[in-house]
XYZ file of C-alpha atoms in Angstrom:
777
model
C -22.652 -0.420 93.007
C -23.897 -4.003 93.824
C -26.638 -5.526 91.629
C -29.979 -5.472 93.598
C -30.720 -9.083 92.654
C -27.312 -10.211 93.900
C -28.003 -8.277 97.128
C -31.322 -10.154 97.477
C -29.500 -13.502 97.280
C -26.844 -12.326 99.761
C -29.490 -11.306 102.315
C -31.352 -14.622 101.827
C -28.199 -16.707 102.395
C -27.270 -14.695 105.488
C -30.766 -15.292 106.886
C -30.385 -19.058 106.339
C -26.970 -18.981 107.968
C -28.466 -17.245 111.019
C -31.402 -19.683 111.300
C -30.058 -23.035 110.093
C -33.434 -24.839 110.508
C -34.639 -22.984 107.436
C -32.067 -24.889 105.375
C -34.544 -27.808 105.182
C -36.950 -25.523 103.316
C -34.614 -25.089 100.318
C -35.228 -27.435 97.402
C -32.320 -29.369 95.930
C -31.769 -30.567 92.377
C -29.329 -32.696 90.411
C -25.880 -31.439 89.346
C -22.875 -33.160 87.753
C -21.075 -35.067 90.488
C -18.278 -33.068 92.182
C -16.313 -34.148 95.232
C -18.835 -36.953 95.857
C -21.876 -34.629 95.776
C -24.590 -34.975 93.111
C -27.047 -32.396 94.474
C -27.139 -28.649 95.167
C -29.636 -25.920 95.963
C -32.137 -25.638 93.117
C -31.388 -22.468 91.103
C -34.772 -22.776 89.442
C -36.533 -22.623 92.821
C -34.359 -19.659 93.956
C -35.165 -17.783 90.744
C -38.874 -18.498 91.184
C -39.022 -17.588 94.900
C -36.619 -14.596 94.913
C -37.181 -13.231 91.403
C -33.572 -13.869 90.394
C -31.932 -14.826 87.112
C -29.269 -17.249 88.268
C -27.630 -19.378 85.563
C -26.325 -22.360 87.482
C -23.988 -23.446 84.705
C -22.013 -20.180 84.625
C -19.737 -18.442 87.092
C -21.108 -15.000 87.874
C -21.820 -12.509 90.677
C -24.213 -15.040 92.318
C -21.579 -17.775 92.590
C -20.029 -16.876 95.990
C -23.403 -16.781 97.660
C -24.541 -20.007 95.995
C -21.372 -21.739 97.196
C -22.017 -20.502 100.752
C -25.625 -21.714 100.598
C -24.596 -25.182 99.411
C -22.013 -25.439 102.190
C -24.757 -24.657 104.727
C -26.931 -27.426 103.198
C -24.033 -29.883 103.465
C -23.313 -28.915 107.051
C -26.971 -29.322 108.034
C -27.204 -32.715 106.310
C -29.685 -31.588 103.663
C -27.162 -32.640 101.024
C -25.141 -35.823 101.579
C -22.276 -37.417 99.712
C -23.071 -40.323 97.349
C -26.818 -39.642 97.525
C -28.854 -38.758 94.466
C -30.832 -35.535 94.381
C -34.264 -37.210 94.053
C -33.795 -39.223 97.280
C -32.420 -36.176 99.102
C -35.356 -34.043 97.936
C -38.001 -36.563 99.189
C -36.105 -36.850 102.497
C -35.833 -33.044 102.816
C -39.532 -32.526 102.005
C -40.568 -35.159 104.583
C -38.416 -33.704 107.385
C -39.478 -30.126 106.633
C -43.168 -31.220 106.726
C -42.751 -33.087 110.013
C -40.718 -30.360 111.762
C -43.428 -27.823 111.037
C -46.211 -29.924 112.648
C -47.396 -29.286 116.186
C -47.509 -32.199 118.636
C -51.283 -32.323 118.290
C -50.996 -32.447 114.507
C -48.406 -35.215 114.723
C -50.732 -37.316 116.887
C -53.534 -36.909 114.358
C -51.615 -37.971 111.219
C -52.988 -40.943 109.323
C -51.330 -44.282 110.003
C -51.464 -47.798 108.612
C -49.790 -50.918 109.978
C -48.441 -48.950 112.967
C -46.629 -46.547 110.632
C -47.209 -42.985 109.415
C -49.000 -43.032 106.073
C -46.333 -40.879 104.369
C -47.842 -41.289 100.897
C -50.832 -39.247 102.010
C -48.639 -36.215 102.769
C -45.429 -36.518 100.727
C -45.376 -36.387 96.959
C -43.293 -39.135 95.307
C -42.697 -40.924 98.628
C -40.309 -43.800 97.987
C -39.676 -45.158 101.426
C -38.714 -48.830 101.341
C -38.341 -48.854 97.539
C -34.661 -48.043 96.919
C -34.314 -44.798 98.862
C -32.728 -46.125 102.010
C -32.174 -42.647 103.488
C -35.897 -41.991 103.074
C -36.727 -45.281 104.799
C -34.350 -44.466 107.640
C -36.000 -41.079 108.132
C -39.434 -42.738 108.109
C -38.278 -45.113 110.877
C -37.002 -42.184 112.923
C -40.279 -40.314 112.617
C -42.300 -43.454 113.496
C -40.097 -43.935 116.568
C -40.795 -40.361 117.585
C -44.546 -40.900 117.146
C -44.344 -44.040 119.313
C -42.770 -41.968 122.083
C -45.570 -39.434 121.704
C -48.116 -42.245 122.097
C -49.419 -42.061 118.551
C -48.301 -45.617 117.642
C -48.274 -48.948 119.520
C -44.893 -49.755 120.996
C -45.848 -53.463 121.263
C -46.949 -53.739 117.654
C -45.677 -56.792 115.822
C -45.199 -56.630 112.044
C -47.493 -58.780 109.913
C -44.627 -60.896 108.665
C -43.577 -61.556 112.263
C -47.128 -62.315 113.314
C -47.542 -64.647 110.336
C -44.634 -66.749 111.530
C -46.308 -67.288 114.913
C -49.781 -67.585 113.446
C -48.663 -70.078 110.813
C -47.210 -72.308 113.456
C -50.328 -72.125 115.635
C -52.565 -72.582 112.607
C -50.595 -75.572 111.366
C -50.842 -77.180 114.766
C -54.610 -76.644 114.927
C -55.023 -77.834 111.351
C -53.045 -80.950 112.071
C -55.217 -81.667 115.100
C -58.385 -81.113 113.052
C -57.204 -83.454 110.282
C -56.307 -86.105 112.831
C -59.780 -85.785 114.363
C -61.488 -86.202 110.975
C -59.337 -89.251 110.253
C -60.092 -90.661 113.703
C -63.859 -90.328 113.175
C -63.606 -92.206 109.867
C -61.732 -95.235 111.227
C -64.909 -97.276 111.659
C -66.762 -98.676 108.671
C -70.068 -97.294 110.031
C -72.360 -99.640 108.165
C -74.784 -99.433 111.042
C -76.057 -96.517 113.091
C -75.153 -98.460 116.230
C -71.438 -97.922 115.474
C -71.662 -94.124 115.798
C -70.191 -92.148 118.691
C -72.642 -91.499 121.508
C -73.774 -87.857 121.488
C -73.583 -87.584 125.284
C -69.955 -88.699 125.379
C -68.667 -85.903 123.113
C -68.437 -82.122 123.427
C -68.379 -81.645 119.641
C -71.640 -80.209 118.237
C -73.638 -82.673 116.154
C -70.815 -85.208 116.494
C -72.688 -88.001 114.707
C -73.289 -85.708 111.729
C -69.574 -84.946 111.743
C -68.833 -88.660 111.825
C -71.050 -89.142 108.771
C -69.204 -86.322 106.983
C -65.872 -87.891 107.971
C -66.972 -91.141 106.391
C -67.802 -89.390 103.096
C -64.554 -87.396 103.324
C -62.567 -90.590 103.765
C -63.860 -91.872 100.445
C -62.865 -88.733 98.517
C -59.914 -88.998 96.157
C -58.485 -85.458 95.999
C -57.706 -82.839 98.644
C -60.368 -80.500 97.218
C -62.959 -83.285 97.320
C -62.135 -83.973 100.975
C -62.965 -80.371 101.894
C -66.527 -80.569 100.568
C -67.937 -82.950 103.242
C -66.289 -80.798 105.922
C -67.886 -77.651 104.476
C -71.230 -79.466 104.215
C -70.996 -80.371 107.908
C -70.119 -76.775 108.799
C -73.069 -75.329 106.883
C -75.469 -77.952 108.229
C -74.373 -77.126 111.780
C -75.145 -73.441 111.209
C -78.492 -74.358 109.677
C -79.402 -76.578 112.638
C -78.282 -73.982 115.173
C -80.293 -71.388 113.291
C -83.338 -73.593 113.881
C -82.546 -74.025 117.594
C -81.669 -77.715 117.252
C -79.789 -79.045 120.279
C -76.104 -79.690 119.353
C -76.425 -82.926 121.329
C -79.078 -84.210 118.906
C -78.486 -87.606 117.387
C -78.174 -88.213 113.670
C -81.508 -90.042 113.719
C -83.206 -86.936 115.123
C -81.548 -84.649 112.571
C -82.262 -86.583 109.387
C -85.598 -86.281 107.597
C -86.798 -86.658 104.036
C -87.271 -82.868 103.744
C -83.899 -81.864 105.212
C -82.294 -80.930 101.881
C -85.382 -78.993 100.801
C -85.423 -76.951 103.995
C -81.636 -76.500 103.950
C -81.841 -74.953 100.494
C -84.945 -72.816 101.092
C -84.265 -71.652 104.655
C -80.477 -71.438 104.702
C -78.705 -71.389 101.310
C -81.028 -69.028 99.435
C -81.317 -66.441 102.278
C -77.530 -66.546 102.798
C -77.006 -66.134 99.068
C -79.356 -63.162 98.906
C -77.617 -61.682 101.949
C -74.215 -61.997 100.295
C -72.626 -64.433 102.760
C -72.791 -67.301 100.240
C -71.633 -66.598 96.688
C -74.156 -67.721 94.021
C -71.364 -69.659 92.321
C -70.739 -71.659 95.553
C -74.400 -72.417 96.340
C -74.723 -75.453 93.990
C -71.553 -76.988 95.469
C -72.824 -76.567 99.030
C -76.194 -78.170 98.203
C -74.437 -80.962 96.293
C -72.103 -81.674 99.239
C -75.016 -81.937 101.681
C -76.791 -84.201 99.198
C -73.777 -86.562 99.285
C -74.004 -86.788 103.076
C -77.709 -87.654 102.914
C -77.117 -90.274 100.220
C -74.524 -91.942 102.423
C -76.931 -91.817 105.363
C -79.552 -93.765 103.388
C -77.136 -96.736 103.325
C -76.917 -96.975 107.105
C -78.676 -99.803 108.865
C -80.880 -99.399 111.939
C -81.714 -95.764 111.260
C -84.913 -95.838 109.160
C -83.680 -93.185 106.751
C -84.149 -94.667 103.301
C -84.682 -91.687 100.983
C -85.079 -87.908 100.865
C -86.552 -85.297 98.570
C -83.827 -84.079 96.271
C -83.539 -80.508 95.011
C -81.260 -78.735 92.562
C -79.558 -75.382 92.912
C -79.203 -73.063 89.916
C -75.705 -71.606 89.409
C -76.971 -68.050 89.700
C -79.316 -68.888 92.477
C -82.364 -67.933 90.465
C -84.118 -68.863 87.226
C -82.599 -66.944 84.350
C -84.826 -64.994 81.980
C -84.167 -67.617 79.299
C -86.059 -70.229 81.364
C -88.524 -68.077 83.287
C -92.244 -68.558 82.711
C -93.782 -65.736 80.732
C -95.845 -63.406 82.898
C -99.593 -63.188 82.373
C -99.437 -59.941 80.378
C -96.587 -61.347 78.290
C -98.528 -64.555 77.608
C -101.462 -62.591 76.273
C -99.284 -60.481 73.974
C -97.452 -63.573 72.708
C -100.692 -65.457 72.069
C -102.116 -62.531 70.103
C -98.900 -62.184 68.080
C -98.724 -65.902 67.269
C -102.393 -66.046 66.292
C -102.114 -62.908 64.145
C -99.104 -64.365 62.334
C -100.839 -67.683 61.731
C -103.984 -65.926 60.467
C -101.917 -63.829 58.041
C -100.116 -66.912 56.758
C -103.293 -68.957 56.351
C -104.858 -66.159 54.273
C -101.906 -66.327 51.891
C -102.653 -69.973 51.185
C -106.230 -69.457 50.140
C -106.767 -70.197 46.400
C -105.418 -67.302 44.340
C -108.073 -65.178 42.637
C -106.955 -63.700 39.299
C -107.501 -59.972 38.917
C -107.510 -59.772 35.112
C -105.464 -56.564 35.289
C -102.875 -55.199 32.846
C -101.535 -56.303 29.477
C -98.523 -58.071 28.033
C -95.600 -55.623 28.551
C -92.785 -57.183 26.502
C -91.772 -56.608 22.893
C -90.707 -59.324 20.473
C -87.139 -59.217 21.825
C -88.252 -59.654 25.430
C -87.616 -56.045 26.405
C -90.142 -53.998 28.335
C -92.089 -51.681 26.076
C -91.849 -47.946 26.831
C -94.245 -46.833 29.602
C -95.265 -50.474 30.321
C -93.336 -50.771 33.589
C -96.486 -50.758 35.672
C -97.616 -52.989 38.545
C -100.731 -54.043 36.640
C -98.602 -55.362 33.751
C -96.338 -57.252 36.168
C -99.461 -58.878 37.582
C -100.575 -59.749 34.031
C -97.322 -61.684 33.515
C -97.732 -63.377 36.919
C -101.274 -64.545 36.133
C -100.895 -65.440 32.467
C -97.258 -66.391 31.937
C -95.886 -67.420 35.341
C -98.845 -69.699 36.169
C -99.449 -67.689 39.381
C -96.225 -69.148 40.799
C -93.798 -66.849 42.620
C -90.339 -66.473 41.143
C -87.237 -64.807 42.565
C -84.133 -63.100 41.230
C -82.081 -66.242 41.823
C -84.132 -68.614 39.703
C -85.714 -66.511 36.907
C -85.094 -68.084 33.485
C -87.794 -67.245 30.925
C -88.144 -63.746 29.340
C -91.464 -63.323 31.166
C -89.933 -64.178 34.559
C -87.050 -61.789 33.931
C -89.388 -59.089 32.612
C -91.667 -59.494 35.611
C -88.734 -59.009 38.001
C -87.424 -56.002 36.048
C -90.764 -54.227 36.364
C -90.938 -54.973 40.090
C -87.349 -53.754 40.499
C -88.106 -50.438 38.799
C -91.123 -49.819 41.018
C -89.044 -49.954 44.202
C -91.816 -51.688 46.132
C -90.089 -54.884 47.121
C -90.788 -58.290 45.620
C -92.066 -59.928 48.811
C -94.291 -56.945 49.578
C -95.849 -57.226 46.104
C -96.574 -60.933 46.570
C -98.047 -60.324 50.035
C -100.296 -57.531 48.726
C -101.662 -59.975 46.151
C -102.259 -62.642 48.820
C -99.520 -64.874 47.489
C -96.925 -66.623 49.683
C -93.582 -65.674 48.177
C -91.186 -68.048 49.963
C -91.790 -70.571 52.721
C -88.863 -69.528 54.880
C -88.208 -70.174 58.572
C -90.045 -66.999 59.650
C -93.230 -68.287 57.945
C -93.111 -71.637 59.747
C -91.934 -70.262 63.119
C -95.391 -69.126 64.414
C -96.676 -72.699 64.045
C -93.675 -74.001 66.007
C -94.312 -71.387 68.705
C -97.992 -72.313 68.894
C -97.260 -76.018 69.300
C -94.703 -75.250 72.031
C -97.243 -72.995 73.730
C -100.043 -75.548 73.920
C -97.958 -78.650 74.667
C -94.995 -77.382 76.686
C -92.603 -79.389 74.507
C -88.967 -78.364 74.230
C -87.358 -77.195 70.986
C -85.489 -80.377 70.017
C -88.451 -82.784 70.118
C -90.619 -80.138 68.433
C -88.164 -79.701 65.565
C -87.926 -83.484 65.154
C -91.663 -84.070 64.730
C -92.907 -85.925 61.659
C -96.173 -85.384 59.833
C -97.663 -88.588 61.265
C -96.573 -88.053 64.879
C -99.979 -86.742 65.888
C -102.294 -89.603 66.779
C -105.955 -88.704 67.283
C -106.802 -91.908 69.120
C -104.074 -94.273 70.197
C -104.885 -97.893 69.452
C -104.481 -98.945 73.104
C -105.666 -95.995 75.195
C -107.867 -94.226 72.636
C -106.280 -90.984 73.854
C -104.776 -88.376 71.506
C -101.012 -88.122 71.699
C -97.861 -86.810 70.093
C -95.146 -89.328 69.546
C -91.737 -87.787 69.063
C -88.448 -89.366 68.147
C -85.045 -89.120 69.715
C -81.723 -89.371 67.892
C -79.319 -92.073 68.936
C -75.785 -91.085 69.845
C -74.662 -92.483 66.486
C -76.957 -90.057 64.673
C -79.357 -92.702 63.376
C -83.082 -92.270 63.929
C -85.139 -94.582 66.082
C -88.225 -96.203 64.625
C -91.525 -95.637 66.370
C -91.630 -97.759 69.508
C -94.673 -99.241 71.126
C -96.823 -97.375 73.633
C -94.813 -98.383 76.665
C -91.322 -97.597 75.404
C -91.838 -94.553 73.171
C -91.815 -91.010 74.464
C -95.402 -89.789 74.443
C -96.795 -86.311 74.895
C -100.355 -86.909 76.129
C -102.933 -84.351 75.047
C -106.235 -83.163 76.415
C -109.224 -82.843 74.100
C -108.777 -79.095 73.712
C -105.067 -79.534 73.117
C -105.626 -82.234 70.543
C -107.928 -79.982 68.529
C -105.362 -77.202 68.441
C -102.486 -79.579 67.729
C -104.506 -81.048 64.877
C -104.964 -77.552 63.433
C -101.240 -76.871 63.643
C -100.354 -80.143 61.914
C -102.924 -79.643 59.156
C -101.947 -76.007 58.541
C -98.217 -76.732 58.437
C -98.726 -79.642 56.049
C -100.828 -77.358 53.867
C -98.363 -74.454 53.954
C -95.365 -76.663 53.153
C -97.090 -78.688 50.438
C -95.437 -76.757 47.589
C -91.895 -77.342 48.881
C -92.333 -80.773 50.459
C -92.321 -82.574 47.126
C -88.851 -81.165 46.374
C -87.425 -81.776 49.866
C -84.530 -84.213 50.361
C -85.720 -87.702 51.144
C -84.502 -87.705 54.752
C -86.612 -84.659 55.680
C -89.551 -85.072 53.316
C -91.781 -86.294 56.146
C -90.518 -83.875 58.797
C -93.332 -81.599 59.992
C -91.411 -78.327 60.174
C -89.514 -77.717 56.936
C -88.741 -74.451 55.140
C -86.873 -72.965 52.170
C -83.598 -71.323 53.148
C -82.875 -67.679 52.262
C -79.225 -67.783 53.360
C -76.541 -66.629 50.972
C -74.818 -69.996 50.730
C -77.954 -72.138 51.146
C -80.544 -70.054 49.232
C -83.388 -72.169 47.915
C -82.393 -75.312 49.850
C -85.270 -77.067 51.605
C -84.262 -77.719 55.165
C -85.697 -79.020 58.431
C -86.064 -76.986 61.603
C -83.994 -79.670 63.308
C -81.076 -78.389 61.182
C -81.416 -75.008 62.880
C -80.861 -76.389 66.373
C -79.481 -73.458 68.331
C -79.273 -71.040 65.376
C -82.755 -69.684 66.085
C -81.823 -66.335 67.633
C -82.701 -64.375 64.499
C -86.107 -66.083 64.255
C -86.909 -65.115 67.849
C -85.650 -61.549 67.431
C -87.508 -61.106 64.117
C -90.742 -62.174 65.806
C -90.187 -59.820 68.769
C -89.408 -56.845 66.494
C -92.276 -57.541 64.104
C -94.868 -57.635 66.891
C -93.097 -55.160 69.218
C -93.207 -57.618 72.139
C -92.200 -56.085 75.465
C -91.568 -57.409 78.960
C -93.430 -55.955 81.946
C -90.491 -53.575 82.462
C -90.870 -52.229 78.933
C -87.715 -53.881 77.597
C -87.739 -56.066 74.443
C -89.074 -59.462 75.505
C -86.637 -62.334 76.059
C -88.442 -64.690 73.695
C -87.432 -68.337 73.250
C -89.162 -71.681 72.836
C -87.545 -72.863 76.084
C -89.733 -70.430 78.070
C -92.962 -72.044 76.842
C -92.375 -75.217 78.870
C -92.136 -73.539 82.310
C -94.995 -71.258 81.241
C -97.082 -74.302 80.385
C -96.275 -75.890 83.756
C -96.992 -72.619 85.545
C -100.478 -72.496 84.028
C -101.111 -76.117 85.020
C -100.037 -75.514 88.618
C -102.051 -72.294 88.893
C -105.086 -74.115 87.494
C -104.821 -76.729 90.241
C -103.837 -79.644 87.996
C -102.485 -82.551 90.054
C -98.785 -83.387 90.116
C -99.513 -86.763 88.531
C -101.287 -85.131 85.580
C -98.429 -82.649 85.174
C -96.048 -85.604 85.200
C -97.929 -87.234 82.326
C -98.231 -83.998 80.365
C -94.465 -83.424 80.650
C -93.666 -87.012 79.720
C -91.697 -87.707 82.925
C -91.485 -91.408 83.749
C -90.858 -90.645 87.448
C -92.923 -88.281 89.564
C -89.792 -87.203 91.458
C -88.462 -85.762 88.182
C -91.584 -83.628 88.026
C -91.196 -82.514 91.650
C -87.570 -81.539 91.031
C -88.634 -79.653 87.901
C -91.214 -77.693 89.857
C -88.671 -76.921 92.554
C -86.092 -75.775 89.993
C -88.602 -73.336 88.526
C -89.639 -72.136 92.001
C -93.197 -73.481 91.645
C -93.035 -75.191 95.023
C -94.713 -72.224 96.704
C -97.786 -72.560 94.477
C -97.645 -76.339 94.721
C -97.562 -76.202 98.522
C -100.564 -73.866 98.565
C -102.477 -76.290 96.352
C -101.397 -79.216 98.538
C -102.519 -77.483 101.717
C -105.867 -76.759 100.144
C -106.226 -80.360 98.985
C -105.328 -81.784 102.412
C -107.865 -79.485 104.045
C -110.551 -80.805 101.737
C -109.576 -84.375 102.561
C -109.829 -83.657 106.280
C -113.210 -81.994 105.823
C -114.488 -85.027 103.979
C -113.274 -87.370 106.733
C -114.982 -85.632 109.612
C -118.612 -85.770 108.472
C -121.737 -86.691 110.340
C -122.777 -90.305 109.908
C -125.879 -90.927 107.792
C -129.047 -92.314 109.338
C -129.516 -96.034 109.297
C -130.185 -97.315 105.818
C -133.410 -99.162 105.184
C -133.243 -102.952 105.467
C -134.356 -103.289 101.862
C -130.769 -102.433 100.733
C -129.177 -105.196 102.778
C -129.890 -107.854 100.136
C -129.013 -105.466 97.256
C -132.009 -106.577 95.138
C -131.030 -104.200 92.294
C -127.538 -105.686 92.084
C -125.875 -102.244 92.315
C -122.068 -102.408 91.865
C -120.107 -99.873 93.922
C -116.825 -99.199 92.120
C -113.630 -98.493 94.058
C -110.105 -97.829 92.827
C -109.409 -101.486 93.564
C -112.400 -103.230 92.090
C -116.180 -103.403 92.190
C -118.127 -104.321 95.353
C -121.287 -106.339 94.690
C -122.942 -105.386 98.022
C -121.512 -102.500 100.005
C -124.287 -102.864 102.654
C -123.556 -106.542 103.359
C -119.857 -106.867 104.156
C -118.168 -110.111 105.289
C -118.567 -111.333 108.857
C -115.151 -110.064 110.026
C -116.292 -106.539 109.155
C -119.656 -106.957 110.876
C -117.876 -108.088 114.054
C -115.846 -104.846 114.224
C -116.796 -102.490 117.055
C -117.259 -99.593 114.677
C -119.668 -101.441 112.337
C -123.298 -100.332 112.402
C -125.946 -102.551 110.877
C -127.386 -101.053 107.731
C -124.444 -98.712 107.169
C -121.961 -99.087 104.299
C -118.928 -101.329 104.729
C -116.408 -99.686 107.062
C -113.635 -101.295 105.010
C -114.767 -99.621 101.769
C -111.737 -99.108 99.496
C -109.897 -101.790 101.495
C -111.694 -104.780 100.133
C -109.098 -106.723 98.214
C -109.705 -109.605 100.582
C -113.493 -109.269 100.427
C -115.433 -112.186 98.932
C -117.705 -109.688 97.146
C -114.906 -108.031 95.191
C -114.938 -108.425 91.413
C -111.615 -107.581 89.753
C -111.715 -107.131 85.972
C -108.860 -106.588 83.503
C -109.535 -102.859 83.253
C -108.883 -102.546 87.009
C -105.428 -104.130 86.848
C -103.493 -100.927 85.878
C -104.917 -99.200 88.948
C -103.849 -102.127 91.168
C -100.327 -101.967 89.749
C -100.354 -98.181 90.346
C -101.493 -98.807 93.911
C -98.624 -101.244 94.436
C -96.134 -98.771 92.933
C -97.278 -95.941 95.176
C -97.258 -98.097 98.288
C -93.623 -98.939 97.492
C -92.794 -95.248 96.971
C -94.527 -94.439 100.242
C -92.381 -96.958 102.081
C -89.199 -95.466 100.601
C -89.982 -91.828 101.229
C -91.007 -91.724 104.868
C -91.285 -93.705 108.071
C -94.847 -94.859 107.618
C -93.807 -98.477 108.200
C -92.982 -97.513 111.793
C -96.600 -96.460 112.320
C -99.767 -98.571 112.695
C -100.410 -97.878 109.018
C -97.404 -100.016 108.155
C -99.348 -103.172 108.959
C -102.133 -102.157 106.585
C -99.650 -101.474 103.790
C -97.900 -104.798 104.303
C -101.255 -106.597 104.284
C -102.366 -104.820 101.093
C -99.043 -105.542 99.368
C -99.452 -109.229 100.182
C -102.975 -109.186 98.744
C -101.795 -107.284 95.659
C -99.034 -109.834 95.168
C -101.634 -112.607 95.127
C -103.417 -110.781 92.297
C -100.519 -109.286 90.300
C -97.765 -111.870 90.620
C -97.885 -113.993 87.394
C -96.980 -117.092 89.412
C -99.973 -116.657 91.735
C -102.499 -114.684 89.709
C -105.541 -115.988 87.860
C -104.772 -113.477 85.083
C -102.612 -114.274 82.081
C -98.955 -113.096 82.272
C -99.275 -111.020 79.071
C -102.378 -109.268 80.433
C -100.508 -108.457 83.638
C -97.490 -107.172 81.670
C -99.609 -104.711 79.662
C -101.514 -103.629 82.760
C -98.259 -102.871 84.591
C -97.098 -100.675 81.691
C -100.409 -98.831 81.625
C -100.093 -98.189 85.369
C -97.642 -95.352 84.746
C -100.573 -93.286 83.476
C -102.777 -94.003 86.477
C -103.101 -91.718 89.494
C -103.911 -93.093 92.936
C -105.022 -91.554 96.204
C -101.893 -92.992 97.834
C -99.695 -90.427 96.103
C -102.128 -87.493 95.926
C -103.401 -87.856 99.440
C -100.178 -88.745 101.247
C -96.944 -88.065 99.449
C -97.532 -85.527 96.709
């Protein structure tokens, strides 16, 4: 009788033979190569699907039916000669999947690049990667889908398109390069040499010509791209602001162009993601180069522009952000608490009179004498109330003292602090004083660390103003000597500041007195010194300037000790570098003028201050203050004229001197005849040329007025450089005043001594005039 399992296989093979399409549903697997075939029906799959126990390696009752099945697979093309089983199995699986799809399902399969996305449906798909028969089948199925309308019959492969595109692109690129080179053929020293805007269809053609000129001077290929990109971005910016593409270069350029380009174009694009933060500085820099080149053109009246910087990340990092108001308050309280605690420790030590001598004749601690009171007895009577540490104890009393403290498990520094004794003057003790000085002066870390004990001057010999004078290292490492007032770096201080700075100096000198005498000669007079607690430098007296950037632990210790948090509740990002922008922020918010901020920061040029404010995003506040100030100026201008002044003032019997920024007028009610003849002059009213009286015969110019005159001259010159005021009626007035100032301030023409004029010109950098505050600030 036939085995039932063999009968099952026989019936299965007969069914396949009757319906040959089912042959593609039979899995194949690898066998030893025989007659060119390396694949056969998978016995493992047959066993699993039919519940058989076929052993493919042995000849048995299943063998005739297996041989018949494999012949069917060969005849139907499921198994092919010289093809490995893995390729045949992927091909079989793909065809079986496709043949069992309806037309609607075939039209809805996923595609990519005008091809069926086989990987989505077929496990281990290897089309195009070594299995040529799989690739061929894929092409057949794609061709079928094209006929069904599921794929584009006119589709061109990317590689084929690239060939055409590359050729077209190269042609266009070549034309573009030729155009850029053509625009740069002229030297363009004068605006008159530029292409006429009406004769060209290119948008902003004169701007492009300017960019071509800058591009022509670039050395590398990458450098040549930057002016082109700058032109492209500027065009988008101008179009965004509805500027006519036919506009001339003269109409486009203005002193605020770079400012507006950054604020209204770069930053919004960066926030929107269309400009990468890493590319923003390069874009701004490239536009800056175009504007710099434009300032050299003749006949265009574009001599300067307001410069701005662009941070790499497009924003101010936490390390340089001003502290917020709540953070400032917490920091101030923490610094003050630390300073108060330290100052208490340096009050004269008051002996307690506690305890008794705890050591025996051999220097050992007597039984039951290891008590805190007895340690204090040794400190007061044998250690001369001077702290000692485990690294430098020598005498039996010092060693005994430390042994008692060690047994009590209290901590040596905690014991000293509880007694009101400063144990070691380390960096953490001095740090709060450094922080306080940074907080009230806005000085950076390096100049702070380099301060000397005599760098605070209560009243400078020339100006009688308090100041901090700090030193800078030369590149060779040597130290500069103090320079005179006009060449040294000065940090000018208000009265309130000077009082607090004086306290810091006096307290630090007092706190460091005990270690200063043992300090190395080169740092003995440094203000901020400390005793190191490092393993390799323990006990060394060092300067804060030696720390330089190794201050992270000092900052973190301070934050942890006082539990300082940001507004978001995270540990505060605390550094000295944040005090400077915080200091400036408070000045701006308080309405302090830009000139005063310039002096407080020690900037020699007001444009440096403006750029600093812009970099820290203070321009918004500054603009609000400026608007408010201009409004006040306008309100003061349009006032009702006073009633006619009594004739008794015309002769100025009391000899009243009316002071102006330029000099002193001896009779403001009796101006010269040329003023009286003016149509706007009213008899008995003050001089209509008040504040413009350099040429007046009544003016009295004294030495103390000379710095202001030099400042006036400086600001007139700045005004001429920064805008087009010389093209207005005001230009005549400025030219006239500069001529008059030259008569007074030029050593060859002046009645004043050359040395007096030299000193006055140096002092002028600390003077503020209405020319800057009222017009250009």
